[in-house]
PDB file of C-alpha atoms in Angstrom:
ATOM      1  CA  MET A   1    -127.388  98.968 -16.950  1.00 84.00           C
ATOM      2  CA  LYS A   2    -129.912 100.740 -19.157  1.00 91.00           C
ATOM      3  CA  ALA A   3    -130.444  97.594 -21.269  1.00 95.00           C
ATOM      4  CA  ILE A   4    -131.110  95.506 -18.157  1.00 96.00           C
ATOM      5  CA  ARG A   5    -133.529  98.124 -16.841  1.00 96.00           C
ATOM      6  CA  ASN A   6    -135.378  98.215 -20.165  1.00 96.00           C
ATOM      7  CA  LYS A   7    -135.730  94.420 -20.130  1.00 97.00           C
ATOM      8  CA  ILE A   8    -137.001  94.437 -16.553  1.00 97.00           C
ATOM      9  CA  ASP A   9    -139.421  97.274 -17.379  1.00 97.00           C
ATOM     10  CA  ARG A  10    -140.732  95.365 -20.385  1.00 98.00           C
ATOM     11  CA  GLY A  11    -141.017  92.126 -18.410  1.00 98.00           C
ATOM     12  CA  LEU A  12    -142.971  93.842 -15.632  1.00 98.00           C
ATOM     13  CA  GLU A  13    -145.209  95.590 -18.164  1.00 98.00           C
ATOM     14  CA  VAL A  14    -146.086  92.296 -19.852  1.00 98.00           C
ATOM     15  CA  PHE A  15    -146.540  90.415 -16.571  1.00 98.00           C
ATOM     16  CA  LEU A  16    -148.684  93.166 -15.004  1.00 98.00           C
ATOM     17  CA  SER A  17    -150.783  93.367 -18.181  1.00 98.00           C
ATOM     18  CA  PHE A  18    -151.303  89.606 -18.049  1.00 98.00           C
ATOM     19  CA  LEU A  19    -152.320  89.761 -14.376  1.00 98.00           C
ATOM     20  CA  MET A  20    -154.747  92.619 -15.086  1.00 98.00           C
ATOM     21  CA  ALA A  21    -156.327  90.763 -18.006  1.00 98.00           C
ATOM     22  CA  PHE A  22    -156.578  87.599 -15.913  1.00 98.00           C
ATOM     23  CA  MET A  23    -158.210  89.535 -13.065  1.00 98.00           C
ATOM     24  CA  ILE A  24    -160.719  91.143 -15.438  1.00 98.00           C
ATOM     25  CA  ILE A  25    -161.667  87.748 -16.874  1.00 98.00           C
ATOM     26  CA  ASN A  26    -161.927  86.351 -13.351  1.00 97.00           C
ATOM     27  CA  VAL A  27    -164.230  89.157 -12.165  1.00 96.00           C
ATOM     28  CA  LEU A  28    -166.349  88.950 -15.323  1.00 97.00           C
ATOM     29  CA  TRP A  29    -166.773  85.216 -14.703  1.00 96.00           C
ATOM     30  CA  GLN A  30    -167.816  85.964 -11.110  1.00 96.00           C
ATOM     31  CA  VAL A  31    -170.460  88.447 -12.270  1.00 95.00           C
ATOM     32  CA  PHE A  32    -171.699  86.119 -15.026  1.00 96.00           C
ATOM     33  CA  SER A  33    -171.899  83.083 -12.760  1.00 95.00           C
ATOM     34  CA  ARG A  34    -173.649  85.011  -9.992  1.00 94.00           C
ATOM     35  CA  TYR A  35    -176.222  87.005 -11.949  1.00 94.00           C
ATOM     36  CA  VAL A  36    -176.764  84.993 -15.140  1.00 95.00           C
ATOM     37  CA  MET A  37    -176.289  81.431 -13.959  1.00 94.00           C
ATOM     38  CA  GLY A  38    -177.567  82.052 -10.427  1.00 93.00           C
ATOM     39  CA  GLN A  39    -174.691  80.146  -8.809  1.00 92.00           C
ATOM     40  CA  PRO A  40    -171.642  82.213  -7.890  1.00 89.00           C
ATOM     41  CA  SER A  41    -168.273  80.634  -8.474  1.00 91.00           C
ATOM     42  CA  SER A  42    -166.584  79.640  -5.240  1.00 89.00           C
ATOM     43  CA  PHE A  43    -163.003  80.642  -6.062  1.00 94.00           C
ATOM     44  CA  THR A  44    -163.221  83.885  -8.044  1.00 96.00           C
ATOM     45  CA  ASP A  45    -163.511  86.231  -5.051  1.00 94.00           C
ATOM     46  CA  GLU A  46    -160.387  84.807  -3.437  1.00 96.00           C
ATOM     47  CA  LEU A  47    -158.468  84.747  -6.730  1.00 97.00           C
ATOM     48  CA  ALA A  48    -159.347  88.395  -7.423  1.00 97.00           C
ATOM     49  CA  ARG A  49    -158.044  89.330  -3.966  1.00 97.00           C
ATOM     50  CA  TYR A  50    -154.734  87.559  -4.505  1.00 97.00           C
ATOM     51  CA  LEU A  51    -154.313  88.997  -7.999  1.00 98.00           C
ATOM     52  CA  LEU A  52    -154.963  92.469  -6.606  1.00 97.00           C
ATOM     53  CA  ILE A  53    -152.208  91.954  -4.016  1.00 97.00           C
ATOM     54  CA  TRP A  54    -149.746  90.935  -6.738  1.00 98.00           C
ATOM     55  CA  ILE A  55    -150.770  93.777  -9.062  1.00 98.00           C
ATOM     56  CA  GLY A  56    -150.593  96.335  -6.240  1.00 97.00           C
ATOM     57  CA  LEU A  57    -147.133  95.371  -5.015  1.00 97.00           C
ATOM     58  CA  LEU A  58    -145.527  94.777  -8.415  1.00 97.00           C
ATOM     59  CA  GLY A  59    -147.275  97.818  -9.865  1.00 97.00           C
ATOM     60  CA  SER A  60    -146.001 100.047  -7.074  1.00 96.00           C
ATOM     61  CA  ALA A  61    -142.434  98.857  -7.662  1.00 96.00           C
ATOM     62  CA  TYR A  62    -142.842  99.481 -11.399  1.00 97.00           C
ATOM     63  CA  ALA A  63    -144.384 102.924 -10.825  1.00 95.00           C
ATOM     64  CA  SER A  64    -141.588 103.820  -8.421  1.00 93.00           C
ATOM     65  CA  GLY A  65    -139.023 102.807 -11.032  1.00 92.00           C
ATOM     66  CA  LYS A  66    -140.717 105.008 -13.608  1.00 92.00           C
ATOM     67  CA  GLY A  67    -140.893 107.950 -11.200  1.00 86.00           C
ATOM     68  CA  LEU A  68    -144.698 107.851 -11.198  1.00 87.00           C
ATOM     69  CA  HIS A  69    -145.083 107.417  -7.451  1.00 78.00           C
ATOM     70  CA  LEU A  70    -146.743 109.920  -5.174  1.00 73.00           C
ATOM     71  CA  ALA A  71    -144.268 112.477  -3.886  1.00 74.00           C
ATOM     72  CA  MET A  72    -144.293 115.590  -1.758  1.00 71.00           C
ATOM     73  CA  SER A  73    -142.101 118.002  -3.674  1.00 78.00           C
ATOM     74  CA  LEU A  74    -142.369 121.060  -1.445  1.00 76.00           C
ATOM     75  CA  PHE A  75    -138.684 121.065  -0.484  1.00 78.00           C
ATOM     76  CA  HIS A  76    -137.491 119.365  -3.640  1.00 79.00           C
ATOM     77  CA  ASP A  77    -138.779 122.151  -5.907  1.00 82.00           C
ATOM     78  CA  LYS A  78    -137.088 124.886  -3.858  1.00 86.00           C
ATOM     79  CA  LEU A  79    -133.610 123.339  -3.992  1.00 88.00           C
ATOM     80  CA  LYS A  80    -130.864 124.085  -6.493  1.00 89.00           C
ATOM     81  CA  ASP A  81    -129.457 121.382  -8.785  1.00 88.00           C
ATOM     82  CA  LYS A  82    -126.705 119.997  -6.529  1.00 91.00           C
ATOM     83  CA  ALA A  83    -128.815 119.997  -3.368  1.00 91.00           C
ATOM     84  CA  LYS A  84    -131.764 118.543  -5.281  1.00 90.00           C
ATOM     85  CA  ASN A  85    -129.556 115.722  -6.545  1.00 91.00           C
ATOM     86  CA  ARG A  86    -128.314 114.978  -3.002  1.00 92.00           C
ATOM     87  CA  LEU A  87    -131.862 114.921  -1.655  1.00 91.00           C
ATOM     88  CA  GLU A  88    -132.930 112.510  -4.398  1.00 91.00           C
ATOM     89  CA  ILE A  89    -130.013 110.195  -3.571  1.00 94.00           C
ATOM     90  CA  ILE A  90    -130.877 110.298   0.149  1.00 94.00           C
ATOM     91  CA  LEU A  91    -134.501 109.452  -0.657  1.00 92.00           C
ATOM     92  CA  GLU A  92    -133.420 106.543  -2.854  1.00 95.00           C
ATOM     93  CA  ILE A  93    -131.232 105.239  -0.009  1.00 97.00           C
ATOM     94  CA  LEU A  94    -134.213 105.440   2.353  1.00 96.00           C
ATOM     95  CA  ILE A  95    -136.296 103.476  -0.159  1.00 95.00           C
ATOM     96  CA  ILE A  96    -133.557 100.837  -0.327  1.00 98.00           C
ATOM     97  CA  LEU A  97    -133.444 100.553   3.475  1.00 98.00           C
ATOM     98  CA  PHE A  98    -137.233 100.272   3.712  1.00 97.00           C
ATOM     99  CA  ALA A  99    -137.465  97.748   0.878  1.00 98.00           C
ATOM    100  CA  PHE A 100    -134.673  95.621   2.303  1.00 98.00           C
ATOM    101  CA  GLY A 101    -135.847  95.707   5.913  1.00 98.00           C
ATOM    102  CA  PHE A 102    -139.568  95.360   5.486  1.00 98.00           C
ATOM    103  CA  LEU A 103    -140.185  93.864   2.080  1.00 98.00           C
ATOM    104  CA  ILE A 104    -137.249  91.526   1.614  1.00 98.00           C
ATOM    105  CA  VAL A 105    -136.321  90.489   5.176  1.00 98.00           C
ATOM    106  CA  GLY A 106    -139.862  90.673   6.519  1.00 98.00           C
ATOM    107  CA  GLY A 107    -141.334  89.184   3.357  1.00 98.00           C
ATOM    108  CA  VAL A 108    -138.948  86.229   3.342  1.00 98.00           C
ATOM    109  CA  ARG A 109    -139.749  85.564   6.999  1.00 98.00           C
ATOM    110  CA  LEU A 110    -143.478  85.729   6.271  1.00 98.00           C
ATOM    111  CA  VAL A 111    -143.193  83.374   3.301  1.00 98.00           C
ATOM    112  CA  TYR A 112    -141.027  80.942   5.267  1.00 98.00           C
ATOM    113  CA  LEU A 113    -143.380  80.943   8.258  1.00 98.00           C
ATOM    114  CA  THR A 114    -146.434  80.524   6.052  1.00 98.00           C
ATOM    115  CA  PHE A 115    -144.924  77.526   4.273  1.00 98.00           C
ATOM    116  CA  LEU A 116    -143.676  76.124   7.597  1.00 98.00           C
ATOM    117  CA  LEU A 117    -147.157  76.318   9.141  1.00 98.00           C
ATOM    118  CA  GLY A 118    -148.725  74.911   5.971  1.00 97.00           C
ATOM    119  CA  GLN A 119    -151.354  77.634   5.621  1.00 97.00           C
ATOM    120  CA  ILE A 120    -153.709  76.954   2.724  1.00 97.00           C
ATOM    121  CA  SER A 121    -156.248  79.329   1.184  1.00 96.00           C
ATOM    122  CA  ALA A 122    -159.876  78.367   1.740  1.00 94.00           C
ATOM    123  CA  ALA A 123    -161.323  78.264  -1.773  1.00 94.00           C
ATOM    124  CA  LEU A 124    -158.298  77.733  -4.018  1.00 96.00           C
ATOM    125  CA  GLU A 125    -156.504  75.398  -1.591  1.00 96.00           C
ATOM    126  CA  LEU A 126    -153.296  77.159  -2.587  1.00 96.00           C
ATOM    127  CA  PRO A 127    -150.394  77.460  -0.123  1.00 97.00           C
ATOM    128  CA  LEU A 128    -150.496  81.081   1.058  1.00 97.00           C
ATOM    129  CA  GLY A 129    -146.716  81.255   0.853  1.00 97.00           C
ATOM    130  CA  TYR A 130    -147.099  81.605  -2.925  1.00 97.00           C
ATOM    131  CA  VAL A 131    -149.398  84.573  -2.455  1.00 97.00           C
ATOM    132  CA  TYR A 132    -146.983  86.268  -0.037  1.00 98.00           C
ATOM    133  CA  LEU A 133    -143.956  85.511  -2.216  1.00 98.00           C
ATOM    134  CA  ILE A 134    -144.633  88.721  -4.118  1.00 98.00           C
ATOM    135  CA  ILE A 135    -143.576  90.794  -1.073  1.00 98.00           C
ATOM    136  CA  PRO A 136    -139.826  90.023  -1.270  1.00 98.00           C
ATOM    137  CA  VAL A 137    -139.975  89.945  -5.078  1.00 98.00           C
ATOM    138  CA  SER A 138    -141.382  93.470  -5.198  1.00 98.00           C
ATOM    139  CA  GLY A 139    -138.770  94.506  -2.623  1.00 98.00           C
ATOM    140  CA  PHE A 140    -136.079  93.324  -5.022  1.00 98.00           C
ATOM    141  CA  PHE A 141    -137.544  95.485  -7.797  1.00 98.00           C
ATOM    142  CA  PHE A 142    -137.756  98.532  -5.495  1.00 97.00           C
ATOM    143  CA  ILE A 143    -134.072  98.082  -4.625  1.00 98.00           C
ATOM    144  CA  PHE A 144    -133.060  97.486  -8.241  1.00 98.00           C
ATOM    145  CA  TYR A 145    -134.777 100.669  -9.425  1.00 97.00           C
ATOM    146  CA  SER A 146    -133.401 102.735  -6.519  1.00 97.00           C
ATOM    147  CA  VAL A 147    -129.818 101.543  -7.067  1.00 97.00           C
ATOM    148  CA  ASP A 148    -130.137 102.266 -10.784  1.00 96.00           C
ATOM    149  CA  ASN A 149    -131.538 105.734 -10.027  1.00 95.00           C
ATOM    150  CA  ILE A 150    -128.635 106.451  -7.654  1.00 96.00           C
ATOM    151  CA  LEU A 151    -126.064 105.338 -10.231  1.00 96.00           C
ATOM    152  CA  GLU A 152    -127.773 107.488 -12.845  1.00 94.00           C
ATOM    153  CA  LYS A 153    -127.765 110.542 -10.557  1.00 93.00           C
ATOM    154  CA  ILE A 154    -124.102 110.032  -9.628  1.00 93.00           C
ATOM    155  CA  SER A 155    -122.998 109.620 -13.227  1.00 90.00           C
ATOM    156  CA  GLY A 156    -125.206 112.526 -14.305  1.00 80.00           C
ATOM    157  CA  SER A 157    -123.805 114.822 -11.634  1.00 55.00           C
ATOM    158  CA  LYS A 158    -120.209 114.060 -12.621  1.00 48.00           C
ATOM    159  CA  ALA A 159    -120.969 114.908 -16.230  1.00 42.00           C
ATOM    160  CA  VAL A 160    -122.197 118.377 -15.232  1.00 35.00           C
TER     161      VAL A 160
END
């Protein structure tokens, strides 16, 4: 499982880096076209918004998998090893339930409805279903990381 996780981590790192670089180039083009050329580009604002959505959702899944997410550790720090491990497993299960219910189920419904209604973005003329597709995809990564964390905690607690 560790090899699969490393490959997914590396893939997300590369993809997120590409999206960030693409967004920087896009925003630089917007600034250049607006202030140097005097005619702002019509699509860069919308593209930057959509890239930010993708970076935010994928980046939060990646950060959660790396344990870099925001956490309130008031109770966590006061617990002993066994109780701390149980609390971490319960929290991972809650993340799985949230990701499945809201991100995957809700995201798939949103994507389906958006494609069904044929919603198109104004400037890029891109079907908005492609923009919203990142919601269930990021939900999958949240669940993958949480399941892997649970398996790691269970196997680690048995070794102790």
